């Protein structure tokens, strides 16, 4: 059996052992996650495995097969250059299929004044980019992929992994953030171009500080600026679709989600640019009581 | 680094053995247990011990998760009961669903995937029709596979429910028709025990024979640790309630032409989990048993399968058991030529 190298990564409440057949790939991860807490005891929640699809594919047209404690049978392998994306997908998979201590919402989140703003929507809606931008403009970044809703308290638990910037968001964020916080540019991935961005140091240091959800947005990029109200039943159904473990949590998940929908104000927000979105968000935030 | 699945076996056999584990070894043990679908059983087995917090949280999750799996399995069984209400004859639950429906120790924390049921062979057309009517549909409508299943297999091609996304395997016997042993499904149906809600489970001796057929006579021992843990749980509980159990099992296994397999499973279960078995049963082929144990424990601390050559031997064996050589060649050729 070929040798594996691994690194333990702690993001919010979860710990991952990311094991890879490629030593170099592990050191890239080590570097990018360098300002996250060190896991001293090697005690983790999940193992992610990144291995050659076939033994010879470690060297010849190397390709990365993603698996781990939780896995999908039909995950397509990625070229070695996209190893960082493979690691990200492997960690997402563990959370999506294996995490049960929170209701997982496919949403980004940021915090101000102890209150959390959540943004959810289909891919391309801009939720991830907006969270990254707000995270550089006075908000605390809490996560670009999963918002973790506490089952008992209804609070949001941060999950600030590396931000996965896609396509147009890459040049936009490069204007705002110094180059040393970026990972390598991954071109031509199944999701287009991807570049990883380290959240601000403060966001990582406070990743165990919860925030009460105060507003949920359904952003939609590329339409004239507009705000719309949504019915509670529509919100509920869309959030069940945006949750990876709603079904797996059974009644507990139902209770947590109905409470969230009852308590948190929601708007659908169309926007044309990041600046426009930020202005709309600032206005909405000021109007919250 | 843990080198094989032995620590998992030790933990199931003797929960106190985990006190020797270091933090990193816990992570490895958990990966192995997840890979072997034994995390729920392990979590229950280690209940009440003083464990590291993060490990305890993982086991609490596993227990919760399997509680839901159990509820879903029972619900799915009830759905099949309602779908087959007007089909005459018994619907017998099999494997995990049967264990939880009967409240057996083997069902505690057990993973359950598909719903497996046994019905009389002459009722298959009616059962099929009733299930299709009630919302199940074929998983892979492929003419070759379909014909293959119907001519040579012990079950219908798999069906999935279009709304609940749950699979059902409808068996009419417990081994492929091409396998050498010819079990007697008629006897299994005859002796099946009715549960309160109108569903049936197999009699203890038949349930044990089916568990054995599943692991020893039809497969390459993938998932073997879990299946033998089932065996351990079943025979331990049955023999505690019935002093005649082993004798009855021997007779029934003979009838199903599975006696050699049952004895072999007992030996392996004894070696793995310390199962108490009749003294005269514990004689086996040492080389064969050692090779099988080598296969069963082939997993490293990252949860990867290891020992490729050993696994290959058992893979070839599984096909060999399943069908005669010429037929195997034809089957593999057809499969190979298909796009």
Coordinates of C-alpha atoms in Angstrom, one line a residue:
Chain A
X1 CA 0.0 0.0 0.0
X2 CA 1.4 3.4 -1.0
X3 CA 2.4 5.8 1.7
X4 CA 0.2 8.6 2.8
X5 CA 1.0 12.0 4.3
X6 CA -1.6 13.8 6.4
X7 CA -2.4 17.1 8.1
X8 CA -5.0 17.7 10.7
X9 CA -7.2 20.8 10.1
X10 CA -9.5 22.4 12.6
X11 CA -12.3 24.6 11.2
X12 CA -14.9 25.8 13.8
X13 CA -16.2 22.7 15.7
X14 CA -14.9 20.1 13.2
X15 CA -11.6 18.5 12.7
X16 CA -10.4 16.8 9.6
X17 CA -7.4 14.5 8.9
X18 CA -6.6 15.2 5.3
X19 CA -4.5 12.4 4.0
X20 CA -2.9 12.5 0.6
X21 CA -0.5 10.4 -1.5
X22 CA 1.3 13.5 -2.5
X23 CA 3.6 15.1 0.1
X24 CA 3.8 18.4 -1.8
X25 CA 0.0 18.8 -1.8
X26 CA -0.1 18.3 2.0
X27 CA 2.5 21.0 2.5
X28 CA 0.4 23.5 0.4
X29 CA -2.5 22.8 2.7
X30 CA -0.3 23.1 5.7
X31 CA 0.8 26.5 4.5
X32 CA -2.6 27.8 3.6
X33 CA -4.1 26.6 6.9
X34 CA -1.0 27.8 8.8
X35 CA -2.8 30.4 10.9
X36 CA -5.5 27.9 12.0
X37 CA -5.2 26.3 15.4
X38 CA -2.8 23.4 15.5
X39 CA -4.3 20.0 16.3
X40 CA -1.8 18.6 18.8
X41 CA -3.5 15.4 19.7
X42 CA -4.3 14.0 16.3
X43 CA -7.9 13.4 17.4
X44 CA -10.3 14.2 14.5
X45 CA -13.9 13.9 13.5
X46 CA -13.3 12.9 9.9
X47 CA -10.6 11.4 7.6
X48 CA -10.4 12.6 4.0
X49 CA -8.4 10.5 1.5
X50 CA -6.8 11.9 -1.6
X51 CA -5.3 9.1 -3.7
X52 CA -4.3 8.3 -7.2
X53 CA -7.2 6.9 -9.1
X54 CA -5.0 4.0 -10.1
X55 CA -1.5 3.3 -8.7
X56 CA 0.3 4.5 -11.8
X57 CA -1.7 7.7 -11.8
X58 CA 0.4 8.9 -9.0
X59 CA 3.0 9.8 -11.6
X60 CA 1.5 9.6 -15.1
X61 CA -1.2 12.2 -15.7
X62 CA -1.7 12.2 -12.0
X63 CA -5.3 12.4 -10.9
X64 CA -6.8 12.7 -7.4
X65 CA -9.6 10.4 -6.3
X66 CA -11.6 11.9 -3.4
X67 CA -12.8 9.6 -0.6
X68 CA -12.8 9.3 3.1
X69 CA -15.0 8.3 6.0
X70 CA -18.0 9.5 4.1
X71 CA -18.0 9.3 0.3
X72 CA -20.1 9.3 -2.9
X73 CA -19.7 6.4 -5.3
X74 CA -19.5 8.5 -8.4
X75 CA -17.1 11.4 -7.5
X76 CA -15.1 12.2 -10.5
X77 CA -11.3 12.4 -10.0
X78 CA -9.5 15.7 -10.5
X79 CA -6.1 16.5 -12.0
X80 CA -3.3 16.8 -9.4
X81 CA -3.0 20.6 -10.1
X82 CA -6.5 20.8 -8.6
X83 CA -5.5 19.0 -5.4
X84 CA -6.6 21.9 -3.2
X85 CA -10.1 21.8 -4.7
X86 CA -10.1 18.0 -4.1
X87 CA -9.2 18.6 -0.4
X88 CA -12.0 21.2 -0.1
X89 CA -14.5 18.8 -1.8
X90 CA -13.4 16.0 0.5
X91 CA -13.9 18.1 3.6
X92 CA -17.3 19.4 2.3
X93 CA -18.4 15.8 1.7
X94 CA -17.6 14.8 5.3
X95 CA -19.6 17.7 6.7
X96 CA -22.5 17.3 4.3
X97 CA -22.9 13.5 4.9
X98 CA -21.5 13.1 8.3
X99 CA -22.0 16.1 10.6
X100 CA -25.0 15.9 12.9
X101 CA -24.2 18.4 15.7
X102 CA -25.8 21.3 13.8
X103 CA -28.3 21.8 11.0
X104 CA -26.1 22.5 8.0
X105 CA -27.3 25.2 5.7
X106 CA -25.6 25.7 2.4
X107 CA -25.1 29.4 3.1
X108 CA -22.4 32.0 3.7
X109 CA -22.4 34.0 6.9
X110 CA -20.9 37.2 8.4
X111 CA -21.3 38.9 11.7
X112 CA -21.6 42.4 13.1
X113 CA -22.6 43.6 16.5
X114 CA -22.9 40.0 17.7
X115 CA -25.6 39.3 15.0
X116 CA -25.2 37.1 12.0
X117 CA -26.2 37.8 8.4
X118 CA -26.8 34.6 6.3
X119 CA -26.9 34.4 2.5
X120 CA -28.0 31.4 0.6
X121 CA -28.9 30.6 -2.9
X122 CA -27.9 28.6 -6.0
X123 CA -24.3 28.5 -7.1
X124 CA -23.6 31.7 -9.0
X125 CA -25.9 33.8 -6.7
X126 CA -22.8 35.5 -5.3
X127 CA -23.3 34.4 -1.6
X128 CA -19.7 33.3 -1.3
X129 CA -18.2 36.4 -2.9
X130 CA -20.4 38.7 -0.9
X131 CA -19.3 37.1 2.4
X132 CA -15.7 37.4 1.3
X133 CA -16.2 41.1 0.5
X134 CA -18.1 41.9 3.7
X135 CA -15.4 40.1 5.6
X136 CA -12.9 42.7 4.4
X137 CA -15.3 45.6 5.0
X138 CA -16.0 45.7 8.7
X139 CA -17.8 42.4 9.1
X140 CA -16.5 39.2 10.7
X141 CA -16.3 36.4 8.2
X142 CA -18.0 33.3 9.5
X143 CA -18.1 31.0 6.5
X144 CA -18.6 30.9 2.7
X145 CA -20.0 27.4 2.4
X146 CA -21.9 26.1 5.4
X147 CA -23.7 28.0 8.1
X148 CA -24.0 25.8 11.1
X149 CA -27.3 26.3 13.0
X150 CA -27.1 25.1 16.6
X151 CA -29.9 22.7 17.3
X152 CA -30.7 23.8 20.8
X153 CA -29.8 27.5 20.9
X154 CA -30.7 28.5 17.4
X155 CA -27.3 30.4 17.2
X156 CA -25.0 30.3 14.2
X157 CA -21.6 28.5 14.7
X158 CA -18.8 29.8 12.4
X159 CA -17.2 27.5 9.9
X160 CA -14.6 29.7 8.4
X161 CA -12.6 27.4 6.1
X162 CA -10.5 28.8 3.3
X163 CA -12.8 30.9 1.1
X164 CA -13.2 29.3 -2.3
X165 CA -13.3 32.1 -4.8
X166 CA -14.7 31.4 -8.3
X167 CA -14.3 33.0 -11.7
X168 CA -15.1 36.8 -11.6
X169 CA -14.7 36.9 -7.8
X170 CA -11.0 36.2 -8.1
X171 CA -9.9 39.5 -9.7
X172 CA -12.4 41.4 -7.6
X173 CA -11.0 40.0 -4.4
X174 CA -7.4 40.4 -5.6
X175 CA -8.0 44.1 -5.7
X176 CA -9.1 44.2 -2.0
X177 CA -6.7 41.7 -0.4
X178 CA -2.9 41.4 -0.3
X179 CA -1.5 38.6 -2.5
X180 CA 0.0 36.6 0.4
X181 CA -3.4 35.5 1.6
X182 CA -4.2 33.7 -1.6
X183 CA -3.5 30.1 -2.7
X184 CA -2.5 29.1 -6.2
X185 CA -4.9 29.9 -9.0
X186 CA -6.6 26.7 -10.2
X187 CA -7.7 27.0 -13.8
X188 CA -10.2 24.9 -15.7
X189 CA -11.7 23.1 -12.8
X190 CA -15.2 21.6 -13.1
X191 CA -16.4 24.8 -11.4
X192 CA -14.3 27.2 -13.6
X193 CA -11.3 29.0 -12.2
X194 CA -10.8 28.8 -8.4
X195 CA -8.5 30.5 -6.0
X196 CA -8.5 30.0 -2.3
X197 CA -8.4 33.0 0.1
X198 CA -7.4 32.9 3.8
X199 CA -10.0 34.6 6.0
X200 CA -8.6 37.4 8.1
X201 CA -6.7 36.3 11.2
X202 CA -9.3 37.7 13.5
X203 CA -12.1 35.6 11.8
X204 CA -10.0 32.4 12.5
X205 CA -9.2 33.4 16.0
X206 CA -12.9 33.9 16.8
X207 CA -14.2 30.8 15.1
X208 CA -15.7 29.5 18.3
X209 CA -17.7 32.7 18.9
X210 CA -21.3 32.1 18.0
X211 CA -23.7 34.8 16.7
X212 CA -27.5 35.1 16.7
X213 CA -29.0 35.0 13.2
X214 CA -30.6 38.4 12.5
X215 CA -31.2 38.4 8.7
X216 CA -31.3 35.8 5.9
X217 CA -30.8 36.9 2.3
X218 CA -31.4 35.1 -1.0
X219 CA -29.1 37.1 -3.2
X220 CA -29.3 36.8 -7.0
X221 CA -26.5 38.3 -9.1
X222 CA -27.1 39.9 -12.5
X223 CA -30.6 41.4 -12.0
X224 CA -31.6 45.0 -11.4
X225 CA -31.4 45.9 -7.8
X226 CA -34.6 44.9 -5.9
X227 CA -35.7 43.5 -2.6
X228 CA -38.7 41.2 -2.2
X229 CA -40.4 39.5 0.7
X230 CA -40.9 35.8 0.7
X231 CA -43.6 33.6 2.2
X232 CA -42.6 31.5 5.2
X233 CA -43.5 28.2 3.5
X234 CA -41.3 29.1 0.4
X235 CA -38.4 30.0 2.7
X236 CA -38.8 26.8 4.7
X237 CA -38.9 24.6 1.6
X238 CA -35.9 26.3 0.0
X239 CA -33.9 25.9 3.2
X240 CA -34.7 22.2 3.4
X241 CA -33.2 22.0 -0.1
X242 CA -30.2 24.1 1.0
X243 CA -29.6 21.8 3.9
X244 CA -27.4 18.7 3.5
X245 CA -28.5 17.0 6.7
X246 CA -32.1 18.2 7.3
X247 CA -33.4 14.7 6.5
X248 CA -30.7 12.9 8.4
X249 CA -31.5 14.9 11.6
X250 CA -35.1 13.8 11.6
X251 CA -37.4 15.7 14.0
X252 CA -34.5 17.6 15.6
X253 CA -33.8 19.2 12.2
X254 CA -37.4 20.0 11.7
X255 CA -37.6 21.8 15.0
X256 CA -34.4 23.8 14.5
X257 CA -35.5 24.9 11.0
X258 CA -39.0 25.9 11.8
X259 CA -37.7 28.0 14.7
X260 CA -35.2 29.6 12.4
X261 CA -37.9 30.4 9.8
X262 CA -40.2 31.8 12.5
X263 CA -37.6 34.1 14.1
X264 CA -35.3 35.3 11.3
X265 CA -36.4 38.1 8.9
X266 CA -35.8 37.2 5.2
X267 CA -35.4 39.1 1.9
X268 CA -34.7 38.1 -1.6
X269 CA -32.1 40.5 -3.0
X270 CA -31.3 41.1 -6.7
X271 CA -28.2 43.1 -7.5
X272 CA -25.8 44.0 -10.3
X273 CA -22.6 44.7 -8.5
X274 CA -20.8 44.1 -5.2
X275 CA -21.0 47.8 -4.3
X276 CA -24.7 47.8 -4.9
X277 CA -25.2 44.7 -2.8
X278 CA -23.2 46.1 0.1
X279 CA -25.2 49.3 0.1
X280 CA -28.5 47.4 0.2
X281 CA -27.2 45.2 3.0
X282 CA -26.0 48.2 5.0
X283 CA -29.5 49.7 4.7
X284 CA -31.3 46.5 5.6
X285 CA -29.0 46.0 8.6
X286 CA -29.6 49.6 9.8
X287 CA -33.3 49.0 9.7
X288 CA -33.1 45.9 11.9
X289 CA -34.2 46.5 15.4
Chain B
X1 CA -0.2 3.7 12.4
X2 CA -2.6 0.9 13.1
X3 CA -1.8 -1.8 10.5
X4 CA -5.1 -3.6 10.2
X5 CA -8.6 -3.9 11.6
X6 CA -7.6 -5.9 14.7
X7 CA -8.1 -3.0 17.1
X8 CA -11.8 -2.8 15.9
X9 CA -12.3 -6.5 16.5
X10 CA -10.6 -6.2 19.9
X11 CA -12.9 -3.2 20.9
X12 CA -16.0 -5.1 19.9
X13 CA -14.8 -8.2 21.7
X14 CA -13.5 -6.6 24.8
X15 CA -14.5 -2.9 25.2
X16 CA -11.9 -2.4 27.9
X17 CA -9.2 -2.9 25.3
X18 CA -9.7 0.7 24.1
X19 CA -8.1 2.1 27.2
X20 CA -4.8 1.3 25.6
X21 CA -5.5 3.5 22.5
X22 CA -3.6 6.8 22.0
X23 CA -5.4 9.8 20.5
X24 CA -4.2 9.3 17.0
X25 CA -5.2 5.6 17.2
X26 CA -8.7 6.7 18.1
X27 CA -9.0 8.6 14.8
X28 CA -7.8 5.5 13.0
X29 CA -10.1 3.2 14.8
X30 CA -13.1 5.4 13.9
X31 CA -12.1 5.5 10.2
X32 CA -11.9 1.7 10.2
X33 CA -15.2 1.3 12.0
X34 CA -16.9 3.7 9.5
X35 CA -15.4 1.8 6.6
X36 CA -16.6 -1.5 7.9
X37 CA -20.1 -0.1 8.7
X38 CA -19.6 -1.0 12.3
X39 CA -19.4 2.5 13.8
X40 CA -23.0 2.2 15.3
X41 CA -22.3 -1.2 16.8
X42 CA -19.0 0.0 18.2
X43 CA -20.7 3.1 19.7
X44 CA -23.2 1.0 21.5
X45 CA -20.6 -1.5 22.6
X46 CA -18.5 1.2 24.2
X47 CA -21.4 3.0 25.9
X48 CA -20.6 4.0 29.5
X49 CA -16.9 3.9 29.2
X50 CA -14.8 7.0 29.9
X51 CA -13.8 8.2 26.4
X52 CA -12.1 11.3 25.1
X53 CA -14.8 14.0 24.5
X54 CA -14.4 14.2 20.8
X55 CA -14.6 10.4 20.5
X56 CA -17.7 10.4 22.7
X57 CA -19.3 13.0 20.5
X58 CA -18.7 10.9 17.4
X59 CA -20.2 7.9 19.1
X60 CA -23.2 9.9 20.3
X61 CA -23.7 11.0 16.7
X62 CA -23.5 7.4 15.5
X63 CA -26.0 6.2 18.0
X64 CA -28.5 9.0 17.0
X65 CA -27.9 8.3 13.4
X66 CA -28.6 4.6 13.7
X67 CA -31.7 5.3 15.7
X68 CA -33.0 7.2 12.7
X69 CA -31.9 4.5 10.4
X70 CA -33.8 2.0 12.5
X71 CA -37.0 4.1 12.4
X72 CA -36.7 4.5 8.6
X73 CA -36.1 0.8 8.1
X74 CA -39.2 -0.1 10.1
X75 CA -41.2 2.5 8.2
X76 CA -40.0 1.1 4.9
X77 CA -40.9 -2.4 6.0
X78 CA -44.4 -1.1 6.8
X79 CA -44.6 0.5 3.4
X80 CA -43.9 -2.9 1.8
X81 CA -46.5 -4.5 4.1
X82 CA -49.1 -2.1 2.9
X83 CA -48.1 -2.5 -0.8
X84 CA -48.3 -6.3 -0.5
X85 CA -51.4 -6.4 1.6
X86 CA -53.6 -8.0 -1.0
X87 CA -50.9 -10.5 -2.2
X88 CA -51.5 -13.8 -0.5
X89 CA -48.6 -15.3 1.4
X90 CA -46.0 -14.3 3.8
X91 CA -43.7 -11.3 3.5
X92 CA -40.6 -12.2 5.4
X93 CA -38.1 -9.4 6.5
X94 CA -34.5 -10.2 6.1
X95 CA -31.1 -9.0 7.5
X96 CA -30.9 -5.7 9.4
X97 CA -34.6 -4.8 9.1
X98 CA -35.5 -8.2 10.5
X99 CA -33.1 -7.8 13.4
X100 CA -34.5 -4.4 14.4
X101 CA -38.1 -5.4 13.9
X102 CA -37.5 -8.4 16.2
X103 CA -35.6 -6.3 18.7
X104 CA -32.6 -8.5 18.5
X105 CA -29.2 -7.6 19.9
X106 CA -27.7 -8.0 16.4
X107 CA -29.9 -5.0 15.3
X108 CA -28.5 -2.6 17.9
X109 CA -26.6 0.1 16.1
X110 CA -26.5 -1.9 12.9
X111 CA -26.3 -0.1 9.6
X112 CA -29.2 -0.9 7.3
X113 CA -29.2 -0.1 3.6
X114 CA -31.9 -1.6 1.4
X115 CA -35.1 -3.4 2.5
X116 CA -34.7 -7.1 1.9
X117 CA -37.8 -9.3 1.8
X118 CA -38.4 -13.0 1.1
X119 CA -41.6 -14.1 -0.7
X120 CA -42.7 -17.4 -2.3
X121 CA -41.3 -17.9 -5.8
X122 CA -44.8 -18.4 -7.3
X123 CA -45.9 -15.1 -5.9
X124 CA -43.2 -13.1 -7.6
X125 CA -45.2 -11.8 -10.5
X126 CA -47.9 -10.5 -8.2
X127 CA -45.4 -9.0 -5.8
X128 CA -43.7 -7.3 -8.6
X129 CA -46.9 -5.9 -9.9
X130 CA -48.0 -4.7 -6.5
X131 CA -44.7 -2.9 -5.8
X132 CA -44.8 -1.2 -9.2
X133 CA -48.3 -0.1 -8.5
X134 CA -47.3 1.3 -5.1
X135 CA -44.5 3.5 -6.6
X136 CA -41.4 1.3 -6.8
X137 CA -39.6 1.3 -10.1
X138 CA -36.6 -0.6 -11.7
X139 CA -33.2 0.8 -10.8
X140 CA -31.4 -0.1 -14.0
X141 CA -33.6 -1.3 -16.8
X142 CA -31.0 -3.2 -18.8
X143 CA -32.3 -6.2 -20.7
X144 CA -29.2 -8.4 -20.1
X145 CA -29.1 -7.7 -16.4
X146 CA -32.9 -8.1 -16.1
X147 CA -32.8 -11.5 -17.8
X148 CA -29.7 -12.5 -15.8
X149 CA -31.5 -11.7 -12.5
X150 CA -34.6 -13.6 -13.5
X151 CA -32.9 -16.7 -14.7
X152 CA -30.0 -17.1 -12.3
X153 CA -30.4 -14.9 -9.2
X154 CA -32.1 -15.4 -5.9
X155 CA -33.8 -12.0 -6.1
X156 CA -35.6 -9.7 -8.5
X157 CA -33.6 -6.9 -10.1
X158 CA -33.4 -4.1 -7.5
X159 CA -36.3 -1.6 -7.3
X160 CA -36.3 1.9 -5.9
X161 CA -39.2 3.9 -4.6
X162 CA -39.7 6.9 -6.7
X163 CA -40.7 9.2 -3.8
X164 CA -38.8 7.9 -0.8
X165 CA -35.7 6.9 -2.8
X166 CA -35.4 3.6 -0.9
X167 CA -34.4 0.3 -2.5
X168 CA -36.1 -3.0 -2.1
X169 CA -34.6 -6.4 -2.9
X170 CA -37.3 -9.1 -3.3
X171 CA -35.8 -12.5 -2.7
X172 CA -37.4 -15.9 -3.4
X173 CA -34.4 -17.8 -1.9
X174 CA -31.2 -16.9 -0.2
X175 CA -28.5 -17.9 -2.7
X176 CA -28.1 -17.4 -6.4
X177 CA -29.6 -20.4 -8.3
X178 CA -26.2 -21.0 -9.9
X179 CA -24.5 -21.6 -6.5
X180 CA -23.8 -25.1 -5.4
X181 CA -25.8 -25.3 -2.2
X182 CA -29.6 -25.4 -2.8
X183 CA -31.3 -24.0 0.3
X184 CA -34.9 -24.7 1.0
X185 CA -36.8 -21.4 0.9
X186 CA -40.1 -23.2 1.3
X187 CA -39.1 -24.4 4.7
X188 CA -38.0 -20.8 5.6
X189 CA -41.4 -19.5 4.7
X190 CA -43.2 -22.3 6.5
X191 CA -41.4 -21.7 9.7
X192 CA -41.4 -17.9 9.6
X193 CA -42.5 -16.2 12.7
X194 CA -45.3 -13.6 12.6
X195 CA -44.7 -10.2 14.2
X196 CA -47.4 -8.1 15.7
X197 CA -48.0 -6.0 12.6
X198 CA -48.5 -8.8 10.1
X199 CA -44.9 -9.0 8.8
X200 CA -42.8 -12.1 9.3
X201 CA -39.2 -12.8 10.3
X202 CA -37.3 -16.1 9.8
X203 CA -37.1 -18.6 12.6
X204 CA -33.8 -18.3 14.5
X205 CA -32.1 -21.2 12.8
X206 CA -33.1 -20.0 9.3
X207 CA -32.1 -16.4 10.1
X208 CA -28.7 -17.7 11.2
X209 CA -28.4 -19.8 8.0
X210 CA -29.2 -16.8 5.9
X211 CA -26.7 -14.6 7.7
X212 CA -24.1 -17.3 6.9
X213 CA -25.1 -17.8 3.3
X214 CA -24.8 -14.0 2.9
X215 CA -21.2 -13.9 4.2
X216 CA -19.7 -17.3 3.5
X217 CA -21.3 -18.6 0.3
X218 CA -22.1 -15.5 -1.7
X219 CA -19.4 -12.8 -1.7
X220 CA -15.8 -11.9 -1.3
X221 CA -15.9 -11.2 2.4
X222 CA -16.2 -7.4 1.8
X223 CA -18.1 -6.3 4.8
X224 CA -17.3 -9.6 6.4
X225 CA -16.5 -8.2 9.8
X226 CA -20.0 -6.7 10.0
X227 CA -21.7 -9.8 8.8
X228 CA -19.8 -12.0 11.3
X229 CA -20.6 -9.5 14.0
X230 CA -24.3 -10.2 13.1
X231 CA -23.6 -13.9 13.3
X232 CA -22.0 -13.4 16.7
X233 CA -25.0 -11.4 18.0
X234 CA -27.6 -13.9 16.6
X235 CA -26.1 -17.1 17.9
X236 CA -25.1 -15.7 21.2
X237 CA -28.7 -14.5 21.8
X238 CA -30.4 -17.6 20.3
X239 CA -28.3 -20.1 22.2
X240 CA -28.9 -18.2 25.5
X241 CA -32.6 -18.7 25.1
X242 CA -32.6 -22.2 23.7
X243 CA -30.3 -25.0 24.9
X244 CA -31.1 -27.0 21.7
X245 CA -30.2 -24.1 19.5
X246 CA -26.9 -25.5 18.2
X247 CA -28.3 -28.9 17.5
X248 CA -31.3 -27.4 15.7
X249 CA -29.0 -25.1 13.7
X250 CA -26.9 -28.1 12.7
X251 CA -30.0 -30.0 11.4
X252 CA -31.4 -26.9 9.6
X253 CA -28.1 -26.0 8.1
X254 CA -27.9 -29.6 6.7
X255 CA -31.3 -29.2 5.1
X256 CA -30.2 -25.9 3.5
X257 CA -26.9 -27.6 2.4
X258 CA -25.0 -25.0 4.3
X259 CA -23.6 -27.0 7.2
X260 CA -20.0 -26.6 6.2
X261 CA -20.5 -22.9 5.8
X262 CA -22.3 -22.5 9.1
X263 CA -19.5 -24.3 10.9
X264 CA -16.9 -22.2 9.2
X265 CA -18.7 -19.0 10.1
X266 CA -18.8 -20.2 13.7
X267 CA -15.1 -20.9 13.8
X268 CA -14.3 -17.4 12.4
X269 CA -16.8 -15.7 14.7
X270 CA -15.2 -17.6 17.6
X271 CA -11.7 -16.5 16.5
X272 CA -12.7 -12.9 15.9
X273 CA -15.2 -12.1 18.6
X274 CA -14.8 -15.0 21.1
X275 CA -18.2 -16.4 20.3
X276 CA -19.1 -19.4 22.4
X277 CA -19.6 -22.3 20.0
X278 CA -19.9 -26.1 20.5
X279 CA -16.5 -27.6 21.2
X280 CA -16.6 -30.1 18.4
X281 CA -17.3 -27.3 15.9
X282 CA -14.1 -25.4 16.5
X283 CA -12.0 -27.7 14.3
X284 CA -11.3 -26.1 10.9
X285 CA -8.6 -25.8 8.3
X286 CA -6.0 -23.6 10.0
X287 CA -4.5 -22.3 6.7
X288 CA -7.9 -21.4 5.3
X289 CA -8.9 -19.7 8.5
X290 CA -5.7 -17.7 8.7
X291 CA -6.1 -16.6 5.1
X292 CA -9.7 -15.5 5.8
X293 CA -8.7 -13.6 8.9
X294 CA -6.0 -11.9 6.8
X295 CA -8.7 -10.9 4.3
X296 CA -11.2 -9.8 7.0
X297 CA -8.8 -7.5 8.7
X298 CA -7.4 -5.9 5.5
X299 CA -7.8 -2.2 6.3
X300 CA -5.3 0.4 7.4
X301 CA -5.6 3.3 9.8
X302 CA -6.8 5.7 7.0
X303 CA -9.7 3.3 6.4
X304 CA -8.2 2.0 3.1
X305 CA -8.5 -1.5 2.0
X306 CA -5.1 -3.2 1.9
X307 CA -3.8 -6.7 1.0
X308 CA -4.8 -6.5 -2.6
X309 CA -3.7 -10.0 -3.5
X310 CA -5.6 -11.6 -0.6
X311 CA -8.7 -9.7 -1.6
X312 CA -8.3 -10.8 -5.2
X313 CA -8.2 -14.4 -4.2
X314 CA -11.5 -14.0 -2.3
X315 CA -13.0 -12.0 -5.2
X316 CA -12.3 -14.8 -7.6
X317 CA -13.6 -17.3 -5.1
X318 CA -16.8 -15.4 -4.8
X319 CA -17.4 -15.6 -8.5
X320 CA -16.4 -19.3 -8.5
X321 CA -19.0 -20.0 -5.9
X322 CA -21.6 -18.1 -7.6
X323 CA -21.6 -19.8 -11.0
X324 CA -20.0 -22.7 -12.9
X325 CA -16.8 -21.7 -14.9
X326 CA -18.2 -21.7 -18.4
X327 CA -21.1 -19.6 -17.3
X328 CA -18.8 -17.2 -15.5
X329 CA -16.7 -16.8 -18.7
X330 CA -19.8 -16.0 -20.7
X331 CA -21.1 -13.6 -18.1
X332 CA -17.8 -11.7 -17.8
X333 CA -17.5 -11.6 -21.6
X334 CA -20.9 -10.0 -21.9
X335 CA -20.2 -7.5 -19.2
X336 CA -16.8 -6.7 -20.7
X337 CA -18.2 -6.0 -24.2
X338 CA -20.9 -3.8 -22.9
X339 CA -20.0 -0.1 -23.3

